[in-house]
Amino acid sequence: MQTDPECLTIPFQSLEITRDDIALGMGYADGALPMPFSAQMDTLLAQAERHVRIRAGFRVLPPSSVRIAAAGFFIEDTYFETNRIIARPLRKAETLAFFVATAGQGITAWSKDLFESDDLVQAYLVDALGSEIAERAAERIQKEIAERAETEGCRITNRYSPGYCNWSVAEQHKLFAFLPDNFCSITLTPSALMQPTKSVSGVIGVGANVQKLDYECKICLETHCYRHNIRHM
Amino acid sequence: MASILELIATCTERGKLNKDAPYPPDMRELNGVDELVAQALSDGIDPDEVLNQGLMVGMGRIGEQFSRNEVFVPELLMAARAMSAGMKHLKPHFDSGAAKRKGTFVIGTVAGDLHDIGKNLVRMVMEGGGWEVVDLGVDAGVDKFLAAVELNPGCAVGLSALLTTTMGHMGDIVQAIRDKAPDTKILVGGAPLTQEFCDMIGADSYARDPQLALEYLSSSFV
Ligand code: B1M
């Protein structure tokens, strides 16, 4: 399986994000936002469509260019040092897919506007919504890759991102080098920060014998992160 | 009946801004920080007492609950807003010298990093703790920090970062500040940071959350 880079536009409504999803991301363990934040979130969700430009894309690399090693992988001559935690589930992959997903710049601008008009809580709620959108868009592209893989008798691993599980976030530069410039309107600063802010990047293994193991939060070593606690409950 | 200072503390903790504010739902129609601080000052209560025994007590309580994951960012922000409403009444007293701030705290998100929510939360909690805050914004490099340290002798400095790539800049900033003003207390924070990293770059303390930052500074500047 191999594809040219492809970028999809995802309608906001199709992500079916609920206020409880966002509440979980904010740390409310029971997924319930108290009043009045829940009502504010509903209003913001109703307005979100016009502030977002959700795009997600991927490139399945030519299998001949991919070699999985014990603590990382090669694409052509470039070595990605993921460490063993991520390399292990990729071990049986025949090829790899690089992906990116973004909620677009508008959502961050919306949050900033609210902040500047002293609406701190709404600014934060919009920020949290943006994070959820980026994650859900990544989930969507993962599903898309899975469906394409299935037509060729392949399965996929979970998705893994630079910056998690001790895979250096700086390795995003290597990853972006295998994608077209400005792919899905995402760029990378010298410090490996994606712009728009609400963006995610990563890798997925593809092959007949790979397995979809735990989501990356479950294998992450970051015990102080509230997401870690939520995903481990 | 609760004293007015206790009422101010409760309203700050619960984020009750003023009488018209609908938040929190169980305190509708009641006076908020805005009215109570104005009343306390017109009753002749010392502005320092209003700050130390009212607003700061309330912010301290909500900060601790946040540290314990009992409340989350929205509740902390509501408290910070209420506190600012009280601070507005205290401002003329600070300007005239009748009330004293704890000190000046310079904070910024370091070069290459554009994240500001965490840094803003720390700023608000520090203001609530009685500190004058100079906010350098995001993407702040060595020069910006040095200029602020020069302008605010005796200040404490806080550096925030959200990615391992950008936290690398913290070491350079710490070193430059140490060269210029060796006694400056420097605090670091942000999701990927650890105490070990803090020790490695020679900062004074790592704070996992805003309340710990405030507690550290308050204990260092007594
Ligand atoms: C001076 O004294 C002080 C004292 C305390 C201080 C302080 C200063 N500054 C902050 N604090 C402290 O007080 C505040 C209040 O408690 C806190 O401030 P924060 O800013 O941390 O907290 C905010 C109020 C709320 N927190 C947040 O908004 C961040 C939460 C977590 C879960 C998170 C989220 C939501 C997201 N992310 Co990502 N994300 C994570 C975060 C893990 C975590 N638990 O923190 C972190 C920051 N992310 C990480 C990564 C790797 C990434 N993320 C990415 C993407 C995303 C989303 C888009 C899905 C989303 C939004 C990101 C955003 N920046 O807006 C990518 C980068 C995005 C980009 N633009 O470049 C990507 C690079 C992954 C990828 N390759 O796609 C990790 C960074 C570690 C590293 N290696 O650099 C990370 C720590 C997760 C992890 N467990 O590893 C404290 O840190």
Coordinates of C-alpha atoms and ligand atoms in Angstrom, one line a residue:
Chain A
M1 CA 0.0 0.0 0.0
Q2 CA 1.4 3.4 -1.0
T3 CA -0.3 6.8 -1.5
D4 CA 0.6 10.2 -2.6
P5 CA 0.1 12.8 0.1
E6 CA -3.6 13.5 0.4
C7 CA -5.4 16.1 2.5
L8 CA -9.1 15.9 3.4
T9 CA -11.4 18.7 4.7
I10 CA -13.5 17.5 7.6
P11 CA -16.9 19.1 8.4
F12 CA -17.1 20.1 12.1
Q13 CA -20.5 18.5 12.6
S14 CA -19.2 15.1 11.4
L15 CA -16.8 14.9 14.3
E16 CA -19.9 14.8 16.7
I17 CA -18.0 16.4 19.5
T18 CA -20.0 16.8 22.7
R19 CA -19.4 19.0 25.7
D20 CA -18.7 15.9 27.8
D21 CA -15.8 15.0 25.5
I22 CA -14.3 18.4 26.0
A23 CA -14.9 18.3 29.8
L24 CA -12.9 15.1 29.9
G25 CA -10.0 16.9 28.2
M26 CA -10.2 19.7 30.7
G27 CA -9.8 17.2 33.6
Y28 CA -13.4 16.8 34.8
A29 CA -13.1 13.1 35.5
D30 CA -16.8 12.3 35.3
G31 CA -17.0 14.1 32.0
A32 CA -19.5 16.6 33.4
L33 CA -19.0 20.3 33.1
P34 CA -20.7 22.2 35.9
M35 CA -23.1 25.1 35.2
P36 CA -22.7 27.7 33.8
F37 CA -19.8 26.3 31.8
S38 CA -21.9 23.5 30.3
A39 CA -24.4 26.0 28.9
Q40 CA -21.5 28.2 27.6
M41 CA -19.9 25.2 26.0
D42 CA -23.2 24.4 24.2
T43 CA -23.4 27.9 22.8
L44 CA -19.8 27.8 21.7
L45 CA -20.3 24.4 20.0
A46 CA -23.2 25.9 18.1
Q47 CA -20.9 28.7 16.8
A48 CA -17.8 26.6 16.2
E49 CA -18.4 25.7 12.5
R50 CA -17.5 29.2 11.3
H51 CA -14.3 29.4 13.3
V52 CA -12.7 26.1 12.2
R53 CA -11.1 24.8 9.1
I54 CA -10.5 21.2 9.9
R55 CA -8.1 19.4 7.7
A56 CA -6.3 16.2 8.0
G57 CA -3.9 14.4 5.6
F58 CA -1.6 11.5 5.3
R59 CA 1.0 9.9 3.1
V60 CA 1.6 6.1 3.1
L61 CA 5.3 5.7 2.3
P62 CA 6.7 3.4 -0.3
P63 CA 7.3 0.1 1.5
S64 CA 10.8 -0.2 0.0
S65 CA 11.8 3.0 1.8
V66 CA 10.7 1.8 5.2
R67 CA 12.8 -0.3 7.7
I68 CA 11.8 -0.8 11.3
A69 CA 14.6 -1.0 13.9
A70 CA 14.5 -2.0 17.6
A71 CA 14.2 1.6 18.9
G72 CA 13.0 3.5 15.8
F73 CA 12.6 3.3 12.1
F74 CA 14.3 4.4 8.9
I75 CA 12.6 6.1 5.9
E76 CA 15.3 5.9 3.2
D77 CA 18.4 7.1 5.0
T78 CA 16.6 9.1 7.7
Y79 CA 16.5 7.5 11.1
F80 CA 13.6 8.3 13.4
E81 CA 14.6 7.5 17.0
T82 CA 11.2 6.8 18.5
N83 CA 12.5 4.6 21.3
R84 CA 11.4 1.0 22.0
I85 CA 7.9 1.8 23.3
I86 CA 6.8 3.1 20.0
A87 CA 9.1 0.9 17.8
R88 CA 7.7 -2.3 19.3
P89 CA 4.1 -2.0 18.0
L90 CA 5.5 -0.9 14.6
R91 CA 7.7 -3.9 14.3
K92 CA 5.6 -6.0 12.0
A93 CA 4.6 -3.0 9.8
E94 CA 5.2 -3.4 6.1
T95 CA 5.0 0.3 5.6
L96 CA 4.3 3.5 7.6
A97 CA 1.8 6.3 7.1
F98 CA 2.7 9.8 8.3
F99 CA -0.3 12.0 9.2
V100 CA -1.2 15.5 10.3
A101 CA -4.5 17.0 11.4
T102 CA -5.5 20.5 12.4
A103 CA -8.5 22.5 13.6
G104 CA -7.2 25.5 11.7
Q105 CA -5.9 28.9 12.8
G106 CA -9.4 30.4 13.3
I107 CA -10.1 28.6 16.5
T108 CA -7.0 30.0 18.2
A109 CA -7.9 33.5 16.9
W110 CA -11.4 33.1 18.3
S111 CA -10.0 32.1 21.7
K112 CA -7.5 35.1 21.6
D113 CA -10.4 37.5 20.8
L114 CA -12.4 36.2 23.8
F115 CA -9.3 36.5 26.0
E116 CA -8.7 40.1 24.9
S117 CA -12.3 41.0 25.6
D118 CA -11.7 39.7 29.1
D119 CA -13.9 36.6 28.6
L120 CA -11.3 34.3 30.2
V121 CA -13.5 31.3 30.7
Q122 CA -15.0 31.3 27.2
A123 CA -11.5 31.8 25.8
Y124 CA -10.3 28.7 27.7
L125 CA -13.4 26.7 26.6
V126 CA -12.7 27.5 23.0
D127 CA -9.1 26.5 23.5
A128 CA -10.1 23.2 24.9
L129 CA -12.6 22.7 22.0
G130 CA -9.7 23.3 19.6
S131 CA -7.6 20.6 21.3
E132 CA -10.5 18.2 21.1
I133 CA -11.1 19.0 17.4
A134 CA -7.4 18.4 16.6
E135 CA -7.4 15.0 18.4
R136 CA -10.7 14.0 16.7
A137 CA -9.5 15.0 13.3
A138 CA -6.4 12.8 13.9
E139 CA -8.7 10.0 14.9
R140 CA -10.7 10.5 11.7
I141 CA -7.6 10.3 9.5
Q142 CA -6.5 7.2 11.3
K143 CA -9.9 5.6 10.4
E144 CA -9.5 6.7 6.8
I145 CA -6.0 5.0 6.7
A146 CA -7.5 1.9 8.3
E147 CA -10.2 1.7 5.7
R148 CA -7.8 2.1 2.8
A149 CA -5.5 -0.5 4.3
E150 CA -8.4 -2.9 4.7
T151 CA -9.1 -2.9 1.0
E152 CA -5.6 -4.2 0.5
G153 CA -5.9 -6.8 3.3
C154 CA -3.9 -4.8 5.7
R155 CA -4.5 -3.5 9.3
I156 CA -3.0 -0.6 11.1
T157 CA -1.4 0.1 14.4
N158 CA -2.4 2.9 16.7
R159 CA -1.1 6.4 16.0
Y160 CA 2.1 7.7 17.7
S161 CA 3.2 11.3 17.8
P162 CA 6.7 12.9 18.2
G163 CA 6.9 14.4 21.6
Y164 CA 5.2 11.4 23.3
C165 CA 6.8 8.5 25.1
N166 CA 10.2 10.2 24.9
W167 CA 10.2 10.4 21.1
S168 CA 11.7 13.8 20.7
V169 CA 9.3 16.5 19.5
A170 CA 12.2 17.8 17.4
E171 CA 11.9 14.8 15.1
Q172 CA 8.8 16.4 13.6
H173 CA 11.2 18.2 11.3
K174 CA 12.2 14.8 9.9
L175 CA 8.5 13.8 9.6
F176 CA 7.5 17.0 7.9
A177 CA 10.4 16.6 5.4
F178 CA 8.5 13.6 3.9
L179 CA 5.3 15.7 3.4
P180 CA 4.7 18.5 1.0
D181 CA 5.4 22.1 2.1
N182 CA 2.5 23.6 3.9
F183 CA 0.7 20.3 3.9
C184 CA -2.9 20.8 5.0
S185 CA -1.9 24.4 5.8
I186 CA 0.4 23.3 8.6
T187 CA 3.9 24.6 9.1
L188 CA 6.6 23.9 11.6
T189 CA 8.6 26.6 13.5
P190 CA 12.3 26.0 14.1
S191 CA 11.4 24.9 17.6
A192 CA 9.1 22.2 16.2
L193 CA 5.9 24.0 17.1
M194 CA 3.1 23.4 14.5
Q195 CA 1.2 26.3 13.3
P196 CA -1.9 26.4 13.7
T197 CA -1.4 25.5 17.3
K198 CA -4.3 23.1 17.4
S199 CA -2.5 20.5 15.2
V200 CA -1.3 17.0 15.6
S201 CA 1.3 14.9 13.7
G202 CA 2.3 11.3 13.9
V203 CA 2.9 7.9 12.4
I204 CA 0.8 4.8 11.9
G205 CA 2.1 1.3 11.0
V206 CA 0.4 -0.6 8.2
G207 CA 0.7 -4.3 7.4
A208 CA -1.1 -7.6 7.3
N209 CA 0.2 -8.6 10.7
V210 CA 0.2 -5.5 12.8
Q211 CA -2.0 -5.1 15.8
K212 CA -3.8 -2.1 17.2
L213 CA -2.5 -1.8 20.7
D214 CA -3.3 0.8 23.4
Y215 CA -3.8 4.4 22.6
E216 CA -0.7 6.4 23.1
C217 CA -1.9 7.9 26.4
K218 CA -2.1 4.5 27.9
I219 CA 1.6 3.7 27.2
C220 CA 2.8 7.2 27.9
L221 CA 5.2 7.5 30.8
E222 CA 4.0 11.0 31.8
T223 CA 2.4 10.2 35.1
H224 CA 1.7 13.8 36.1
C225 CA -0.5 14.4 33.1
Y226 CA -4.2 14.5 34.0
R227 CA -4.9 12.8 30.6
H228 CA -2.8 9.9 31.8
N229 CA -5.0 9.5 34.8
I230 CA -8.2 9.7 32.8
R231 CA -7.1 7.2 30.2
H232 CA -5.9 4.8 32.9
M233 CA -9.1 4.7 34.8
Chain B
M1 CA -22.2 36.3 61.0
A2 CA -19.1 36.0 58.8
S3 CA -16.8 39.0 58.8
I4 CA -16.6 41.1 55.7
L5 CA -13.0 39.8 55.1
E6 CA -14.3 36.2 55.3
L7 CA -17.1 37.1 52.8
I8 CA -14.5 38.6 50.5
A9 CA -12.4 35.4 50.8
T10 CA -15.5 33.2 50.1
C11 CA -16.6 35.3 47.1
T12 CA -13.1 35.2 45.6
E13 CA -12.8 31.5 46.1
R14 CA -16.2 30.9 44.5
G15 CA -15.7 33.4 41.7
K16 CA -18.6 35.7 42.7
L17 CA -17.7 38.9 40.9
N18 CA -20.5 41.2 41.8
K19 CA -24.1 41.3 42.7
D20 CA -25.4 41.0 39.1
A21 CA -23.1 38.1 38.2
P22 CA -25.1 34.9 37.8
Y23 CA -22.1 32.8 38.8
P24 CA -22.0 30.7 41.0
P25 CA -25.6 29.7 40.6
D26 CA -26.1 29.2 44.4
M27 CA -24.9 32.8 45.2
R28 CA -27.3 34.7 42.9
E29 CA -28.5 38.1 44.2
L30 CA -25.7 38.2 46.8
N31 CA -23.0 40.9 46.9
G32 CA -19.8 39.9 45.2
V33 CA -16.1 40.8 45.6
D34 CA -16.7 44.2 43.8
E35 CA -19.3 45.4 46.4
L36 CA -17.6 43.8 49.4
V37 CA -14.2 45.2 48.8
A38 CA -15.6 48.7 48.2
Q39 CA -17.6 48.4 51.4
A40 CA -14.6 47.1 53.4
L41 CA -12.5 50.1 52.3
S42 CA -15.2 52.6 53.1
D43 CA -15.7 50.9 56.5
G44 CA -12.0 51.9 57.1
I45 CA -10.5 48.4 56.9
D46 CA -6.8 48.6 56.1
P47 CA -6.2 47.8 52.4
D48 CA -3.4 45.4 53.3
E49 CA -5.9 43.5 55.4
V50 CA -8.4 43.4 52.6
L51 CA -5.7 41.9 50.4
N52 CA -4.1 39.5 52.9
Q53 CA -7.1 38.4 54.8
G54 CA -9.7 38.6 52.1
L55 CA -8.7 38.3 48.4
M56 CA -5.5 36.3 49.0
V57 CA -7.2 33.8 51.4
G58 CA -9.8 33.2 48.7
M59 CA -7.3 32.7 45.9
G60 CA -5.2 30.5 48.1
R61 CA -8.2 28.2 48.8
I62 CA -9.1 27.8 45.1
G63 CA -5.5 27.4 44.2
E64 CA -5.2 24.5 46.6
Q65 CA -8.3 22.9 45.3
F66 CA -6.9 23.3 41.8
S67 CA -3.6 21.7 42.9
R68 CA -5.7 18.7 44.3
N69 CA -7.7 18.4 41.0
E70 CA -10.9 19.2 42.9
V71 CA -11.6 22.1 40.6
F72 CA -10.3 22.8 37.1
V73 CA -9.2 25.8 35.0
P74 CA -12.7 27.3 34.5
E75 CA -13.3 27.6 38.3
L76 CA -9.8 29.0 38.7
L77 CA -10.4 31.6 36.0
M78 CA -13.7 32.7 37.6
A79 CA -11.9 33.2 40.9
A80 CA -9.2 35.2 39.2
R81 CA -11.8 37.5 37.6
A82 CA -13.5 38.1 40.9
M83 CA -10.1 38.8 42.5
S84 CA -9.3 41.4 39.8
A85 CA -12.6 43.1 40.5
G86 CA -11.3 43.5 44.1
M87 CA -7.9 44.6 43.0
K88 CA -9.4 47.5 41.0
H89 CA -10.5 49.0 44.3
L90 CA -7.1 48.4 45.9
K91 CA -5.1 49.9 43.0
P92 CA -5.2 53.6 44.3
H93 CA -3.9 52.3 47.6
F94 CA -1.1 50.5 46.0
D95 CA -0.2 53.5 44.0
S96 CA -0.2 55.8 47.0
G97 CA 1.9 53.3 49.0
A98 CA -0.9 52.7 51.6
A99 CA -1.0 49.0 50.6
K100 CA 2.0 46.9 49.7
R101 CA 2.5 44.3 47.1
K102 CA 4.6 41.2 47.9
G103 CA 7.0 42.1 45.2
T104 CA 7.3 42.1 41.4
F105 CA 7.1 38.9 39.4
V106 CA 8.3 38.9 35.7
I107 CA 6.8 36.0 33.7
G108 CA 7.0 34.9 30.1
T109 CA 6.7 31.9 27.8
V110 CA 10.2 31.3 26.5
A111 CA 11.5 31.9 23.0
G112 CA 10.1 29.6 20.3
D113 CA 7.0 28.8 22.3
L114 CA 3.6 30.4 21.7
H115 CA 1.6 28.8 24.5
D116 CA 0.0 31.2 26.8
I117 CA -2.9 29.7 28.8
G118 CA -0.8 28.1 31.4
K119 CA 1.4 31.2 31.8
N120 CA -1.7 33.4 32.0
L121 CA -3.1 31.2 34.8
V122 CA 0.2 31.6 36.8
R123 CA 0.0 35.3 36.2
M124 CA -3.5 35.6 37.6
V125 CA -2.8 33.5 40.6
M126 CA 0.3 35.5 41.4
E127 CA -1.7 38.7 41.1
G128 CA -4.2 37.2 43.4
G129 CA -1.4 36.4 45.8
G130 CA -0.5 40.1 46.0
W131 CA 2.3 40.3 43.4
E132 CA 2.8 42.9 40.8
V133 CA 3.1 41.0 37.6
V134 CA 5.1 42.0 34.5
D135 CA 3.9 39.8 31.7
L136 CA 6.4 39.4 28.8
G137 CA 3.9 37.4 26.8
V138 CA 5.0 34.5 24.6
D139 CA 8.1 33.9 22.6
A140 CA 10.2 35.8 25.1
G141 CA 14.0 35.5 24.6
V142 CA 17.0 36.4 26.7
D143 CA 16.9 40.1 25.8
K144 CA 13.3 40.6 26.9
F145 CA 13.9 38.9 30.3
L146 CA 17.2 40.8 30.9
A147 CA 15.5 44.1 30.1
A148 CA 12.7 43.3 32.5
V149 CA 15.1 42.3 35.3
E150 CA 17.0 45.5 34.8
L151 CA 13.8 47.6 34.9
N152 CA 12.5 45.8 38.0
P153 CA 15.4 45.4 40.5
G154 CA 14.7 42.7 43.1
C155 CA 12.0 41.0 41.0
A156 CA 11.4 37.3 40.8
V157 CA 11.3 35.7 37.4
G158 CA 9.1 32.9 36.0
L159 CA 9.7 31.0 32.8
S160 CA 7.0 28.8 31.2
A161 CA 7.3 26.3 28.3
L162 CA 5.1 23.6 26.9
L163 CA 7.4 21.6 24.7
T164 CA 10.8 19.9 25.3
T165 CA 12.3 21.7 22.4
T166 CA 11.5 25.1 23.8
M167 CA 12.3 24.4 27.4
G168 CA 15.8 24.0 26.1
H169 CA 15.9 27.9 25.9
M170 CA 15.3 28.1 29.6
G171 CA 18.9 27.3 30.5
D172 CA 20.2 30.2 28.4
I173 CA 17.8 32.6 30.0
V174 CA 18.6 31.4 33.5
Q175 CA 22.3 31.8 32.9
A176 CA 21.9 35.3 31.4
I177 CA 19.9 36.4 34.4
R178 CA 22.4 34.8 36.9
D179 CA 25.2 36.7 35.1
K180 CA 23.4 40.0 35.4
A181 CA 21.5 39.7 38.7
P182 CA 22.7 36.6 40.6
D183 CA 20.3 36.8 43.5
T184 CA 17.2 36.8 41.3
K185 CA 14.8 34.0 42.3
I186 CA 13.9 32.1 39.1
L187 CA 11.0 29.7 38.9
V188 CA 10.2 27.4 36.0
G189 CA 7.0 25.6 35.0
G190 CA 5.1 24.0 32.2
A191 CA 3.9 20.5 31.2
P192 CA 7.1 18.8 30.2
L193 CA 9.2 20.2 33.0
T194 CA 10.6 18.3 36.0
Q195 CA 12.5 19.2 39.2
E196 CA 15.6 17.4 37.7
F197 CA 15.5 19.7 34.7
C198 CA 15.1 22.7 36.9
D199 CA 18.2 21.6 38.9
M200 CA 20.1 21.0 35.8
I201 CA 19.6 24.5 34.4
G202 CA 20.2 26.1 37.8
A203 CA 16.8 27.6 38.4
D204 CA 15.6 28.0 42.0
S205 CA 12.4 26.0 41.8
Y206 CA 10.1 24.0 39.6
A207 CA 6.4 24.6 40.2
R208 CA 3.9 22.0 38.8
D209 CA 1.0 24.4 39.1
P210 CA 0.3 28.1 39.8
Q211 CA -0.4 27.6 43.5
L212 CA 3.0 25.9 44.1
A213 CA 4.6 28.8 42.3
L214 CA 2.9 31.3 44.6
E215 CA 3.7 29.3 47.7
Y216 CA 7.4 29.0 46.7
L217 CA 7.7 32.8 46.1
S218 CA 5.8 33.8 49.1
S219 CA 8.0 31.7 51.3
S220 CA 11.2 33.0 49.6
F221 CA 10.2 36.6 50.0
V222 CA 9.1 36.8 53.6
Ligands
B1M1 C1 6.9 30.1 36.1 O1 6.2 29.2 36.8 C2 5.3 28.4 36.3 C3 4.6 27.5 37.1 C4 3.7 26.7 36.6 C5 3.4 26.7 35.2 C6 4.1 27.6 34.3 C7 5.1 28.4 34.9 N1 3.6 27.4 33.1 C8 2.7 26.5 33.2 N2 2.5 26.0 34.4 C9 1.6 25.1 35.0 O2 0.4 25.8 35.4 C10 -0.6 25.7 34.4 C11 -1.9 25.5 35.2 O3 -1.8 24.3 35.9 C12 -0.2 24.5 33.6 O4 0.0 25.1 32.3 P1 -0.3 24.3 30.9 O5 -0.1 25.1 29.8 O6 0.6 23.0 31.0 O7 -1.8 23.8 31.1 C13 -2.9 24.4 30.4 C14 -3.7 25.3 31.3 C15 -3.8 23.2 30.0 N3 -3.0 22.2 29.3 C16 -3.0 22.2 28.0 O8 -3.7 22.9 27.3 C17 -2.1 21.1 27.4 C18 -2.7 19.7 27.7 C19 -2.0 18.5 26.9 C20 -2.8 17.3 27.2 C21 -1.9 18.8 25.4 C22 -2.9 19.2 24.5 C23 -4.3 19.5 25.0 C24 -2.7 19.3 23.2 N4 -1.6 18.9 22.5 CO1 0.1 18.4 23.3 N5 -0.7 18.5 25.0 C25 0.2 18.2 26.0 C26 -0.5 18.4 27.3 C27 -0.2 17.4 28.4 C28 -0.5 18.0 29.8 N6 -1.1 17.3 30.6 O9 -0.2 19.2 30.0 C29 1.6 18.2 25.8 C30 2.1 19.6 26.1 N7 1.7 18.0 24.3 C31 2.7 17.4 23.9 C32 3.0 17.1 22.6 C33 4.2 16.3 22.3 C34 2.2 17.6 21.5 N8 1.0 18.2 21.7 C35 0.5 18.5 20.4 C36 -0.8 18.8 20.2 C37 -1.8 18.9 21.1 C38 -3.3 19.2 20.9 C39 -3.5 20.0 19.6 C40 -4.1 17.9 20.7 C41 -3.7 19.9 22.2 C42 -3.6 21.4 22.2 C43 -2.2 21.9 22.3 C44 -2.1 23.3 22.6 N9 -0.9 23.7 22.9 O10 -3.0 24.1 22.5 C45 1.5 18.5 19.4 C46 2.1 19.9 19.3 C47 1.2 20.9 18.8 C48 1.8 22.1 18.1 N10 1.1 23.1 17.9 O11 3.0 22.0 17.8 C49 2.5 17.5 20.0 C50 4.0 17.9 19.6 C51 2.2 16.1 19.5 C52 2.3 15.9 18.0 N11 3.4 15.6 17.5 O12 1.3 16.1 17.4 C53 3.6 17.0 25.1 C54 4.8 17.9 25.2 C55 6.0 17.1 25.6 C56 7.2 17.3 24.7 N12 7.8 16.3 24.5 O13 7.5 18.4 24.3 C57 2.6 17.1 26.3 C58 3.2 17.4 27.6 C59 1.8 15.8 26.3 C60 2.7 14.6 26.9 N13 2.2 14.0 27.9 O14 3.7 14.3 26.5 C61 1.1 24.0 34.2 O15 2.0 23.4 33.2

